[in-house]
Every structure is written in C-alpha cells, then in structure tokens.
Short mmCIF file of C-alpha atoms and ligand atoms in Angstrom, two decimals:
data_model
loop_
_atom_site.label_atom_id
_atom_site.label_comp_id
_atom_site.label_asym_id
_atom_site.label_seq_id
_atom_site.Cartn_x
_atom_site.Cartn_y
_atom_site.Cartn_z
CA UNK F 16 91.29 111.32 117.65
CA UNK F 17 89.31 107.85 117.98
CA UNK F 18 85.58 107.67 116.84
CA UNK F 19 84.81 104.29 117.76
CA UNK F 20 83.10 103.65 121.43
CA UNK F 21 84.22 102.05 124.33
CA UNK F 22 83.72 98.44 122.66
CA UNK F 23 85.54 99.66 119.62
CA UNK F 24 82.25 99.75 117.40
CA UNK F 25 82.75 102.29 114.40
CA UNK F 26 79.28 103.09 114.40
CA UNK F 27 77.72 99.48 113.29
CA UNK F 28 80.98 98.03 112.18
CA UNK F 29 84.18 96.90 114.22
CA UNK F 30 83.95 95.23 117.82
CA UNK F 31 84.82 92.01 118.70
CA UNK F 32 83.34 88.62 117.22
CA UNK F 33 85.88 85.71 118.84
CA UNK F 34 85.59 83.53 121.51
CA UNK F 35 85.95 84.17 125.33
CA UNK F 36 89.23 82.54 125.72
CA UNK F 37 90.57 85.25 123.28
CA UNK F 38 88.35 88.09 125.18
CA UNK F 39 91.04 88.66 127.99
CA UNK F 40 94.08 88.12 125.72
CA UNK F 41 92.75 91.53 124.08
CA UNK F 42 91.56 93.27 127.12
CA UNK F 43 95.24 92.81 128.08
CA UNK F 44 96.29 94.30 124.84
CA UNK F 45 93.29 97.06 124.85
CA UNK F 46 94.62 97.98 128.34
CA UNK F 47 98.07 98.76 127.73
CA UNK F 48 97.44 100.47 124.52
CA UNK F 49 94.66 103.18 126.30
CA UNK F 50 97.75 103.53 129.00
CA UNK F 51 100.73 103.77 126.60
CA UNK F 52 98.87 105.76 123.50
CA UNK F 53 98.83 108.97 126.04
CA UNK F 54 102.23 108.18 128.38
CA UNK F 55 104.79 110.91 127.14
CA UNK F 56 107.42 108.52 127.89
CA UNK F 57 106.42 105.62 125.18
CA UNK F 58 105.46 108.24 122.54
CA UNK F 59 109.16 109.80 122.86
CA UNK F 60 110.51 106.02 122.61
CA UNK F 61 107.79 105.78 119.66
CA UNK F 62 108.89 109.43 118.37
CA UNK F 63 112.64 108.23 118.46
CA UNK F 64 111.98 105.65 116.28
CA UNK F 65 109.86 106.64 113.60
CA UNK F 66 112.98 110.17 113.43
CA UNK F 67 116.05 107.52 113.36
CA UNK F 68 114.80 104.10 112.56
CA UNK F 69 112.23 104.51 110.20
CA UNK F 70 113.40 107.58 108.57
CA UNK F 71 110.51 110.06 109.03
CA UNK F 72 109.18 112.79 108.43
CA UNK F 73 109.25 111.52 104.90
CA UNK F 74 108.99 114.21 102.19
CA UNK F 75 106.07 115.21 100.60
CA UNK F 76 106.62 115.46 97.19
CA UNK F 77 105.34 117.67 94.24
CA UNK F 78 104.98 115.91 91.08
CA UNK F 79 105.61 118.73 88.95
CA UNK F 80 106.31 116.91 85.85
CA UNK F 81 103.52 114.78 86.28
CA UNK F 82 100.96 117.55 87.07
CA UNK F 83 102.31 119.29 83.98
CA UNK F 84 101.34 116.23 81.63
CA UNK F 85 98.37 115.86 83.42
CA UNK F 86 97.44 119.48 83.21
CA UNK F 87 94.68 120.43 86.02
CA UNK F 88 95.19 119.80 90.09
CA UNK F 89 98.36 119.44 91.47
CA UNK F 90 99.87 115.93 92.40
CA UNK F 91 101.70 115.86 95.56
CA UNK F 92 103.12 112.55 96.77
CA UNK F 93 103.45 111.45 100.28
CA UNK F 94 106.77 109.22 99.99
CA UNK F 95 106.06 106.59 102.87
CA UNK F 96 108.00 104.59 100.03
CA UNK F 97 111.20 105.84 101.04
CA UNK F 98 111.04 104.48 104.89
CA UNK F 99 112.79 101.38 105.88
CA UNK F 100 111.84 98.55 104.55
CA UNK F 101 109.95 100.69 102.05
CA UNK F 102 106.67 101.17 103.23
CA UNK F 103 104.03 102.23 105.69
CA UNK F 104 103.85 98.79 107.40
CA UNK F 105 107.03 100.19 109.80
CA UNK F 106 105.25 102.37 111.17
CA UNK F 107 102.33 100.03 112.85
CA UNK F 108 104.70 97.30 113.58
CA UNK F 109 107.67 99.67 115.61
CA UNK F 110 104.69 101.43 117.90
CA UNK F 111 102.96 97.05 118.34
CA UNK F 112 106.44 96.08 119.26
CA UNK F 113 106.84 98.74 121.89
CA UNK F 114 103.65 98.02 123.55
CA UNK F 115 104.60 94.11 123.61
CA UNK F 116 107.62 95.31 125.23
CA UNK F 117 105.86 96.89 127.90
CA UNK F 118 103.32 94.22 128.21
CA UNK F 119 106.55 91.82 129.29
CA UNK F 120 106.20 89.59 126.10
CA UNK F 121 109.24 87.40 124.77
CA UNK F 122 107.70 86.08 121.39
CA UNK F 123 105.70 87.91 118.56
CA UNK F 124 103.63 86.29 116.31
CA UNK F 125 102.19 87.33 113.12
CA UNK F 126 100.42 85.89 109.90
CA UNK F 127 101.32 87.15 106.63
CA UNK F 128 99.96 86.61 102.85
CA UNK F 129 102.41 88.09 100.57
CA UNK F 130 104.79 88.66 103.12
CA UNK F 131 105.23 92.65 103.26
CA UNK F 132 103.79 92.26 106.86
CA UNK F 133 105.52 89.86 107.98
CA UNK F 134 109.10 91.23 106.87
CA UNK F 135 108.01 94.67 108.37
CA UNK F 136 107.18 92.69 111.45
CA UNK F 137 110.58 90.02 111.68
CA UNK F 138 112.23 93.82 110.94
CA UNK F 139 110.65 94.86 114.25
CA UNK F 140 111.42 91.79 115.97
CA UNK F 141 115.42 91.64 114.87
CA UNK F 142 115.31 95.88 116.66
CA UNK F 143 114.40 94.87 119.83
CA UNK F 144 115.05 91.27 120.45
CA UNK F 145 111.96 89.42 120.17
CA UNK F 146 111.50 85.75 118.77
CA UNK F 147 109.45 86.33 116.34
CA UNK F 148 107.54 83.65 114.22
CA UNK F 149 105.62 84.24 110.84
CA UNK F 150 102.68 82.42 109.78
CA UNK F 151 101.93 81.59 106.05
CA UNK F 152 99.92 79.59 104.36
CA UNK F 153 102.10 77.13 102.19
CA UNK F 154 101.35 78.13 98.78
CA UNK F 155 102.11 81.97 99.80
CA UNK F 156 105.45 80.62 101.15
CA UNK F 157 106.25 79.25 97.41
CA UNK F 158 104.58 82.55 95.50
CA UNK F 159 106.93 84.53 98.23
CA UNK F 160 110.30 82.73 98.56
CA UNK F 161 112.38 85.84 98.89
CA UNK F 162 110.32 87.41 101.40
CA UNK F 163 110.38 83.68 103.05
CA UNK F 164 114.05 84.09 103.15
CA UNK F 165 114.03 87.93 104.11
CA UNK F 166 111.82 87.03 107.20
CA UNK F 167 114.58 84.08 107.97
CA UNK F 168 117.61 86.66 107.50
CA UNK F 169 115.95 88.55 109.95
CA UNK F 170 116.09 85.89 112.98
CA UNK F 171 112.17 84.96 112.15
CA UNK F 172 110.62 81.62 111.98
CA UNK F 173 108.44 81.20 109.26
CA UNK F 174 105.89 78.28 109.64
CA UNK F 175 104.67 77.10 106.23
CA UNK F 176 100.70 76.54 106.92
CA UNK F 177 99.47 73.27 104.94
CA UNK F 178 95.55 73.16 106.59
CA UNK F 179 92.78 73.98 103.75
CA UNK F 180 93.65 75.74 101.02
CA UNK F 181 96.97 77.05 102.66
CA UNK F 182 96.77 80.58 102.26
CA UNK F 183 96.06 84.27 104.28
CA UNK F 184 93.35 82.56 105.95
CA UNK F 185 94.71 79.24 107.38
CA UNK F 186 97.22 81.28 108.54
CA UNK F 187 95.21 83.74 110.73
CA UNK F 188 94.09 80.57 112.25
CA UNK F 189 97.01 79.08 112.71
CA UNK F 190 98.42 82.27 114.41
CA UNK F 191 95.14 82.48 116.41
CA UNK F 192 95.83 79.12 117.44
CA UNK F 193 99.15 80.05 118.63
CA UNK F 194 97.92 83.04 121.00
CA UNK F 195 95.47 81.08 122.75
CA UNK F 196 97.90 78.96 123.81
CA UNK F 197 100.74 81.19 124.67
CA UNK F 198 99.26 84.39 125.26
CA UNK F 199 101.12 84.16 128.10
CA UNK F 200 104.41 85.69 126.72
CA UNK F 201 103.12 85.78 123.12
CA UNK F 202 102.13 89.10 121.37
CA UNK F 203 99.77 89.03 118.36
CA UNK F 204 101.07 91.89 115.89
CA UNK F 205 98.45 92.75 113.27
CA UNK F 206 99.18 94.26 110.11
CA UNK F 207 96.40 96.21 108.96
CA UNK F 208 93.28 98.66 110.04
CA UNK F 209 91.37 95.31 110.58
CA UNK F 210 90.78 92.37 113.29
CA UNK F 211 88.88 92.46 116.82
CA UNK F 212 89.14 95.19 118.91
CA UNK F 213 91.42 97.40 119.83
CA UNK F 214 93.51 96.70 116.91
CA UNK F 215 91.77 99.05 114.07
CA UNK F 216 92.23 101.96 116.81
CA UNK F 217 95.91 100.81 117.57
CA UNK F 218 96.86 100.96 113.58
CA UNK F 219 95.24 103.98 113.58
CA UNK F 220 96.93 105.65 116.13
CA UNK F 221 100.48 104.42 114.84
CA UNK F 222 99.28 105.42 110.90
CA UNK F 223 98.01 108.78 111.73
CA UNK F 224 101.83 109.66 111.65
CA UNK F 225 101.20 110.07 108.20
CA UNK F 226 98.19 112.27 108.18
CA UNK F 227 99.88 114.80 110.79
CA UNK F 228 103.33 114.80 108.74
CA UNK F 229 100.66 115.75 105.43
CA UNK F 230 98.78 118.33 107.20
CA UNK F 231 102.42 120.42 108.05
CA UNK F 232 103.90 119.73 104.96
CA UNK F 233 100.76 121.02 103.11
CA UNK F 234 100.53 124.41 105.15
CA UNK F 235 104.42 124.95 104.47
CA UNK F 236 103.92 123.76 101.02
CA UNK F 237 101.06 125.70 99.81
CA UNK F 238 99.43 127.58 103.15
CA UNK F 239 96.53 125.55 102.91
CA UNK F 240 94.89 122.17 103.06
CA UNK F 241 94.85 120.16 100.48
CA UNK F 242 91.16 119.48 98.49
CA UNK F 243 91.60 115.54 97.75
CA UNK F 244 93.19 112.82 100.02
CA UNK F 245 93.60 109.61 97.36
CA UNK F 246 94.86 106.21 99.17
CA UNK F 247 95.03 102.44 97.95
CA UNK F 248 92.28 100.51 100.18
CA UNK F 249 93.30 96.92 100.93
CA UNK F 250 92.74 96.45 104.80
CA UNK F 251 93.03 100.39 105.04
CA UNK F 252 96.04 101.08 107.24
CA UNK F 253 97.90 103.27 105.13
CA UNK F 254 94.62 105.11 103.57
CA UNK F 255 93.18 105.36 107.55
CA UNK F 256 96.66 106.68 108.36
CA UNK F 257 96.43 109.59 105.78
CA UNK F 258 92.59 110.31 106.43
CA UNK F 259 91.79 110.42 110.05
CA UNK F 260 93.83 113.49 111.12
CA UNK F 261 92.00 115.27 108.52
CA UNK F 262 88.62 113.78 109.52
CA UNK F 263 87.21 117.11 110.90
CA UNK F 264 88.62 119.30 108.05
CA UNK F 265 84.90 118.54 106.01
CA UNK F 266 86.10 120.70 102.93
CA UNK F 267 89.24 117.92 102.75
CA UNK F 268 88.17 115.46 100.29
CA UNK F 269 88.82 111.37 101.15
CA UNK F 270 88.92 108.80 98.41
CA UNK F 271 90.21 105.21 98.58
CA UNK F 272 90.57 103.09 95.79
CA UNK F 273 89.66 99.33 96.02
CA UNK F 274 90.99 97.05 93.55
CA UNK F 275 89.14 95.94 90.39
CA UNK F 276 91.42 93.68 89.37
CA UNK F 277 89.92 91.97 86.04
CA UNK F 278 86.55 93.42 86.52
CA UNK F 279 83.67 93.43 89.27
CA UNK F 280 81.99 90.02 88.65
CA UNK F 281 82.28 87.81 91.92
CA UNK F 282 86.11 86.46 92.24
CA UNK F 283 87.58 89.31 89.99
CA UNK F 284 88.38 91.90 91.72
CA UNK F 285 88.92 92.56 96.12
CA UNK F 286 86.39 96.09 96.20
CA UNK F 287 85.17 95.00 99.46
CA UNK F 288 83.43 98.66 100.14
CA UNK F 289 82.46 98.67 96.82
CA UNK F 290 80.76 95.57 96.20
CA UNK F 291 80.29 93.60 99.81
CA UNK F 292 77.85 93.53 102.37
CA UNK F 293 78.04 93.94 105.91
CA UNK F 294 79.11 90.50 107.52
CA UNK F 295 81.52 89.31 110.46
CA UNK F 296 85.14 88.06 109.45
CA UNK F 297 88.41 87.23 111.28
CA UNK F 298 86.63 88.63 114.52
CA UNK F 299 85.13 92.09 113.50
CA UNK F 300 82.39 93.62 111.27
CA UNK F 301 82.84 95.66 108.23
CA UNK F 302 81.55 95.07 104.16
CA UNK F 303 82.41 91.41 103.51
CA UNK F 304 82.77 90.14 99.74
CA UNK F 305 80.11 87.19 100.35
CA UNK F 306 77.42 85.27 98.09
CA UNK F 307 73.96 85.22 99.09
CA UNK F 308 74.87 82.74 101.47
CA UNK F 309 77.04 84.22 103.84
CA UNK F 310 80.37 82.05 102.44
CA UNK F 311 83.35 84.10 101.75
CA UNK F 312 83.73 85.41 97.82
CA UNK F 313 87.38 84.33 96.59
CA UNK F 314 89.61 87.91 95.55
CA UNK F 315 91.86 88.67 92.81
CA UNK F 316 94.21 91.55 92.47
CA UNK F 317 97.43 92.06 90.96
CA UNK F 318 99.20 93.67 93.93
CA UNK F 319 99.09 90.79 96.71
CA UNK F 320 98.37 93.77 99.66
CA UNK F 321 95.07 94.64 98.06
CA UNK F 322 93.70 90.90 97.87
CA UNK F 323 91.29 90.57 101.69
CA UNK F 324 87.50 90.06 101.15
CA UNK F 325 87.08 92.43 104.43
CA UNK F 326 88.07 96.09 104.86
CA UNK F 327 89.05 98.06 108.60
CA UNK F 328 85.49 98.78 110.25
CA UNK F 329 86.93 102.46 109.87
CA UNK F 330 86.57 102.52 106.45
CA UNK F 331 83.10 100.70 106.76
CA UNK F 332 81.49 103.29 108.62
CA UNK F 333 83.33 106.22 106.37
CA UNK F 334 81.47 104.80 103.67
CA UNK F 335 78.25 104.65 105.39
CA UNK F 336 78.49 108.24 106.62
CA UNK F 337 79.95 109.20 103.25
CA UNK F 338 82.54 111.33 105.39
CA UNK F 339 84.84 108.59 102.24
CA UNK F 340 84.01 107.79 99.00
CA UNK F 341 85.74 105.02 97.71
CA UNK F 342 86.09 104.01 93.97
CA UNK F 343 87.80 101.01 91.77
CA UNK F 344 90.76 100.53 90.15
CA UNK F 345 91.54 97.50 87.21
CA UNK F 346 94.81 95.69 87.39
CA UNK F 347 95.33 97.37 83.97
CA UNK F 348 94.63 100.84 84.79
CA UNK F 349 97.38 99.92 87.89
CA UNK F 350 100.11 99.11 85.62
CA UNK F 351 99.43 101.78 83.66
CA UNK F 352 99.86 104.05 86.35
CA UNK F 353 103.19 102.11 87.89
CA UNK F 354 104.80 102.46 84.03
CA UNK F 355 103.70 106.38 84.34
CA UNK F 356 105.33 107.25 87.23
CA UNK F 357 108.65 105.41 87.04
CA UNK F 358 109.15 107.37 83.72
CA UNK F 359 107.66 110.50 84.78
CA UNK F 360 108.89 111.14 87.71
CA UNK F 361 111.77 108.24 88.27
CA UNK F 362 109.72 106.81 90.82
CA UNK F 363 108.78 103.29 90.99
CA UNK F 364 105.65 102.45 93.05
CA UNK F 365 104.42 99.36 94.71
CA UNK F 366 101.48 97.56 92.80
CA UNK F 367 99.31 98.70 95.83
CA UNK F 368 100.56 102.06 95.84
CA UNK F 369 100.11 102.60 91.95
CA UNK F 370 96.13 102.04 92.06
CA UNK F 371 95.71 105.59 94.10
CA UNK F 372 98.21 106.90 91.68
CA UNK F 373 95.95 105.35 88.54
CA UNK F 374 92.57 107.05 90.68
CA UNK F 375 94.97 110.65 91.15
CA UNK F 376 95.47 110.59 87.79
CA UNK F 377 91.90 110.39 86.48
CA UNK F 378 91.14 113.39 88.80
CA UNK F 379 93.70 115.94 88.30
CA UNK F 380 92.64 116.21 84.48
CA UNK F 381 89.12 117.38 85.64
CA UNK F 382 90.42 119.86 88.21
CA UNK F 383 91.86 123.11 88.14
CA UNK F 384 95.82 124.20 88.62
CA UNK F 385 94.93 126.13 91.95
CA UNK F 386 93.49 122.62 93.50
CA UNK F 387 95.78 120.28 95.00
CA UNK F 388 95.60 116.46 95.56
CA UNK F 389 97.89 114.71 97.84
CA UNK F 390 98.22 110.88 97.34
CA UNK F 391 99.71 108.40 99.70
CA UNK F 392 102.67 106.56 97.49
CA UNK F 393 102.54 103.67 100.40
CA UNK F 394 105.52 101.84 99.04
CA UNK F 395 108.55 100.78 96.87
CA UNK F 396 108.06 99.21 93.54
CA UNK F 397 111.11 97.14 94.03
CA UNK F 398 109.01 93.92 95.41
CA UNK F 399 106.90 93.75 92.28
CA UNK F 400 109.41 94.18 89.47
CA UNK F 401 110.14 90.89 88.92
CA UNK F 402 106.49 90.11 88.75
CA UNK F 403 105.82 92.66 86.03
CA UNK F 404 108.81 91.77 84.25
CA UNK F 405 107.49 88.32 83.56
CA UNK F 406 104.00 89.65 82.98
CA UNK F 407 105.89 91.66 79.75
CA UNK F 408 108.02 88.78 78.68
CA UNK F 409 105.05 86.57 78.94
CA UNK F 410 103.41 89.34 76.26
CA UNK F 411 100.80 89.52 78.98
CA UNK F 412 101.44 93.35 79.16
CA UNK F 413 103.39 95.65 76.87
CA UNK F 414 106.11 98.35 78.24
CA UNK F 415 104.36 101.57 77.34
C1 LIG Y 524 100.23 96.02 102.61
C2 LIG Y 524 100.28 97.17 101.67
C3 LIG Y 524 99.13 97.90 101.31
C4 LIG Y 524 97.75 97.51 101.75
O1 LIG Y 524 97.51 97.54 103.10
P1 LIG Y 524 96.66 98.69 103.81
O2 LIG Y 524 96.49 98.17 105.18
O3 LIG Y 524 95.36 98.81 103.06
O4 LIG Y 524 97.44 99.93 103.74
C5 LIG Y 524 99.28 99.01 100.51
N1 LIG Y 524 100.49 99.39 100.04
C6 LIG Y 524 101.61 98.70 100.34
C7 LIG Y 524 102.91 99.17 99.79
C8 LIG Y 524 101.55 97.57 101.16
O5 LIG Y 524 102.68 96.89 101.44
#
C-alpha cells in the first residue's frame, strides 16, 4: 500500500522540486512503474529473481543467545545480510533494472558515496546486460578503492567526480547531468527511499519484500505480530521496507535509529529526523540538517550508508504523524553493538546495520520475555572490517 497522493506528497513532505526538463524524464519513469508495479507478468519476472538471484525469503532469525544475555524481549533478526551482495540494496536495484528494461533503456546510471549502491547497482547491470556507469565523487573513489574496483569487475564505469568538494553530492549532479542529456536511453537507478517523485514509492514497493517476508515468518514463528520493528535510518530504504507492510497493524511498534555519530552538535552526527528541519534537497522535501540559513549542515557517521543530511519523505511524515518514532545512536554505542553480535551470535553486521542492533539492545532489557522485537540486520559486516581493524590498531577503539 502507497500513502502518498497522486504528486507523490507524503503528507507535506516528498514531491518533486527539479526543473522542467527533468519533469517528463520522471513522468516516463512514474508511468511505467504505476503500469508494471500491478502487471502479474513483471512481478513473476520480479518474484523469480528475488527466489533465485537474490536468495530470498531470507530467514528470520531468533537470537536466542543474545536474548538470553539480554534477559527481557526477544531479539529476532531479519537476515537481509545473507542476500547477494549482502544486503538490502538488491532488492531495489533488481525490481529498477526490470522496469528500465521495459522502458527500452540501454545504459543505467547511478551515483554512489561509499559505494554499496553502486556495486548493488553494476551487480544489476552485469544480470541483464546494461552499460552501466557509476558516479562518485573523487575523494569517495580513494576512501572506496575496492568497491571502485568491484564496480569495474562488474563491467561498470566508474567516473571519478572532481567538481566542489568531490563527494555524494557532486555526484548526484553529475549523474543528474547525465540524464538530462541522455534520458533518451539512459535510466536513473536510485538507491534509497529518497529523490523526486516516484522514486520513494518505487523503493518502497521493491523494499516492502522485507516487511511481507517478516509478517509470515512472525505468525509461523510465534502466531503473532511482533510488538517492536527496530531499523537503521540513513535514507530509509531498508527501515521503509520493514515498516510499511505493517503500517496498519497500530499495536506494531516502528523505531528507526539515526546516527549520532560523535554527538548531536551541528557536523557530528547525520539524525536528520532527529535534529533537521523541513527543507527541499536533491529534488524532494523531508527534515533537512540545515543552519539557520537554509545551507546544508556537513554529517559524520561511522558507517558511510548512514552519512545524508536528508531522510525519504516517508519517514518525514511518519515522524510527523508519530505513526515512527525515531531515536539516536553514537558511533560508540555502534561498535559496541557490531563486537556484541559477532561474538554472541557469530554474526558480523554492517556498521549501518549494527546501530538498530545497539537501539534493540537497549530495549529488550526493559521488556518482558513474552514481547518480541524484530530488527532488520540490513547487511554483512564484511565491508567494514578492515575499517574497524585499523580503528583498534590505531588504539582508537579497544576489542571488547
Ligand atoms: C546503504 C545501507 C544502509 C542505509 O540505507 P537505507 O536506505 O537507509 O536503508 C543501511 N544498511 C546497509 C547495510 C547499507 O548498505
């Protein structure tokens, strides 16, 4: 199910903010996607996928030993970390490649920060024979040379952005760019619950996998719903994913976690829902990290997913309905959590991932045994082992 209107407006938040040359370029893509999101024949192809591609249904897993420690409300973990590539991003970027398929287009293009978006998208792109070319900001390509190189083993073309400060958001132009001037048999694949409309609907629809898989796994798992949904927050596809099939259960619980990072003074932390305002960015309206002035706060986060001063327009109006609550999340409390859970329960999570872990944690002691929380692990911990590894050796962290 869809909340937003016709114009894609989440209540006040969403639409479309760009200019009119990129109007039609999304009516095209709005079009197919109200055609294809209800033709039997794309969700089978869609369907086919996600079973023998992807890997899903993924389990969903009860954390005994961790509960145990914990001792109140039982942990269940949804394992999106154990699809391909290792994370929720598949999902969105095999159901955006089938409609660009349908639409006729040759050439996907994406923009990427750390890179997990733009590997899930070259991923996509090597499956069914698209050129596919990656955006990044220069600087992200040097932070991120093996996903650089990933991307590149995967037939993609990775354009190192050197405009401004060369980062997430020089690329977004850059890509932008791109699609005005080839939208002809170009594709713009989006990576998160954000961005003009229709896109925060389309992620939705391709997330909500997640949610569905939760709510049958849950009934055969326990006979019931569970009481908390907990989700890492950074544009809010894998958190929007797990909610919005349960958005009309009220007694289900929805929390996402923003990240903290060092703290919640201005440049600290990414807590966007927390801590912003309402403002327009990158061509849609949702809470904004922004000064007094309007400009653009600069983010921090340990886990390079979390780190956008926006949030989906989904999200936005969640919070202002309070159908969500959202809560923070330190960089500290993060590792904590990723060190708990690979030697708990032998499972390594993604930075990201670990932060609704951290949050799960906190709330299981004050609950009871007979109340169950389910939290979305949205990926691997392989990616950022290297980068905690040098954060111990450094003495930066110790190995609890
Ligand atoms: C990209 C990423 C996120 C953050 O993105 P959302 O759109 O907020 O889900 C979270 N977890 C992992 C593993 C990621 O790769």
């Amino acid at each position: 199910m869809l909340l937003c209107d016709e114009k894609g407006f989440f209540g006040e938040f969403g639409g479309r903010f760009v200019p009119p040359e990129l109007d039609k370029v999304l009516d095209e893509v709005k079009d197919a996607f109200e055609k294809y999101r209800k033709d039997p024949e794309f969700l089978a192809e869609l369907k086919y996928y996600y079973q023998q591609y992807v890997g899903r249904p993924n389990p969903l897993y009860f954390a005994e030993k961790l509960t145990k420690k914990l001792g109140g409300g039982k942990i269940y973990l949804k394992r999106e970390d154990l699809n391909h590539t290792g994370a929720h991003k598949i999902n969105n970027t095999i159901g955006q490649v089938l409609l660009a398929k349908r639409l006729g287009k040759k050439r996907v293009i994406a923009e990427t920060g750390a890179g997990q978006h733009g590997v899930a998208t070259a991923t996509a792109c090597a499956l069914f024979d698209m050129e596919c070319i990656i955006y990044m900001g220069e600087e992200d390509t040097r932070r991120q040379q093996l996903n650089v190189f990933r991307m590149e083993l995967l037939g993609a073309k990775v354009v190192a952005v050197t405009e401004g400060l060369r980062t997430l958001k020089e690329a977004v132009d850059a890509a932008l760019d791109d699609l005005i001037q080839n939208y002809e048999n170009t594709y713009y694949m989006l990576g998160s619950a954000v961005g003009p409309d229709p896109y925060p609907a389309m992620v939705n629809v391709f997330q909500s996998v997640i949610g569905q898989e939760v709510k049958e796994q849950m009934l055969e798992a326990e006979g019931c719903l569970p009481d908390y949904l907990v989700a890492c927050v950074g544009g809010g596809s894998n958190a929007i994913g797990l909610f919005a099939p349960f958005y009309n259960d009220k007694e289900v619980k929805m929390i996402g976690v923003e990240p903290a990072g060092k703290g919640l003074s201005p440049g600290m932390h990414a807590a966007s829902l927390t801590l912003g305002k309402p403002g327009v960015i990158h061509g849609f309206k949702c809470y904004v990290l922004q000064d007094d002035k309007g400009d653009i706060l600069p983010v921090h986060s340990i886990s390079a997913g979390l780190d956008y001063p926006g949030v989906g327009p989904e999200h936005s109006y969640y919070k202002d309905t309070g159908r969500a609550e959202y809560v923070t999340i330190t960089d500290q409390e993060a590792l904590d959590a990723f060190f708990e859970l690979s030697k708990t329960e032998g499972i390594i999570p993604a930075l990201e991932s670990a932060h609704a872990v951290a949050y799960a944690m906190k709330l299981a002691k004050t609950l009871s045994p007979d109340q169950k929380i389910v939290v979305n692990l949205s990926g691997r911990g392989d990616k950022d082992v290297a980068q905690v590894s040098e954060m111990v050796k450094n003495k930066q962290i110790a190995l609890i």
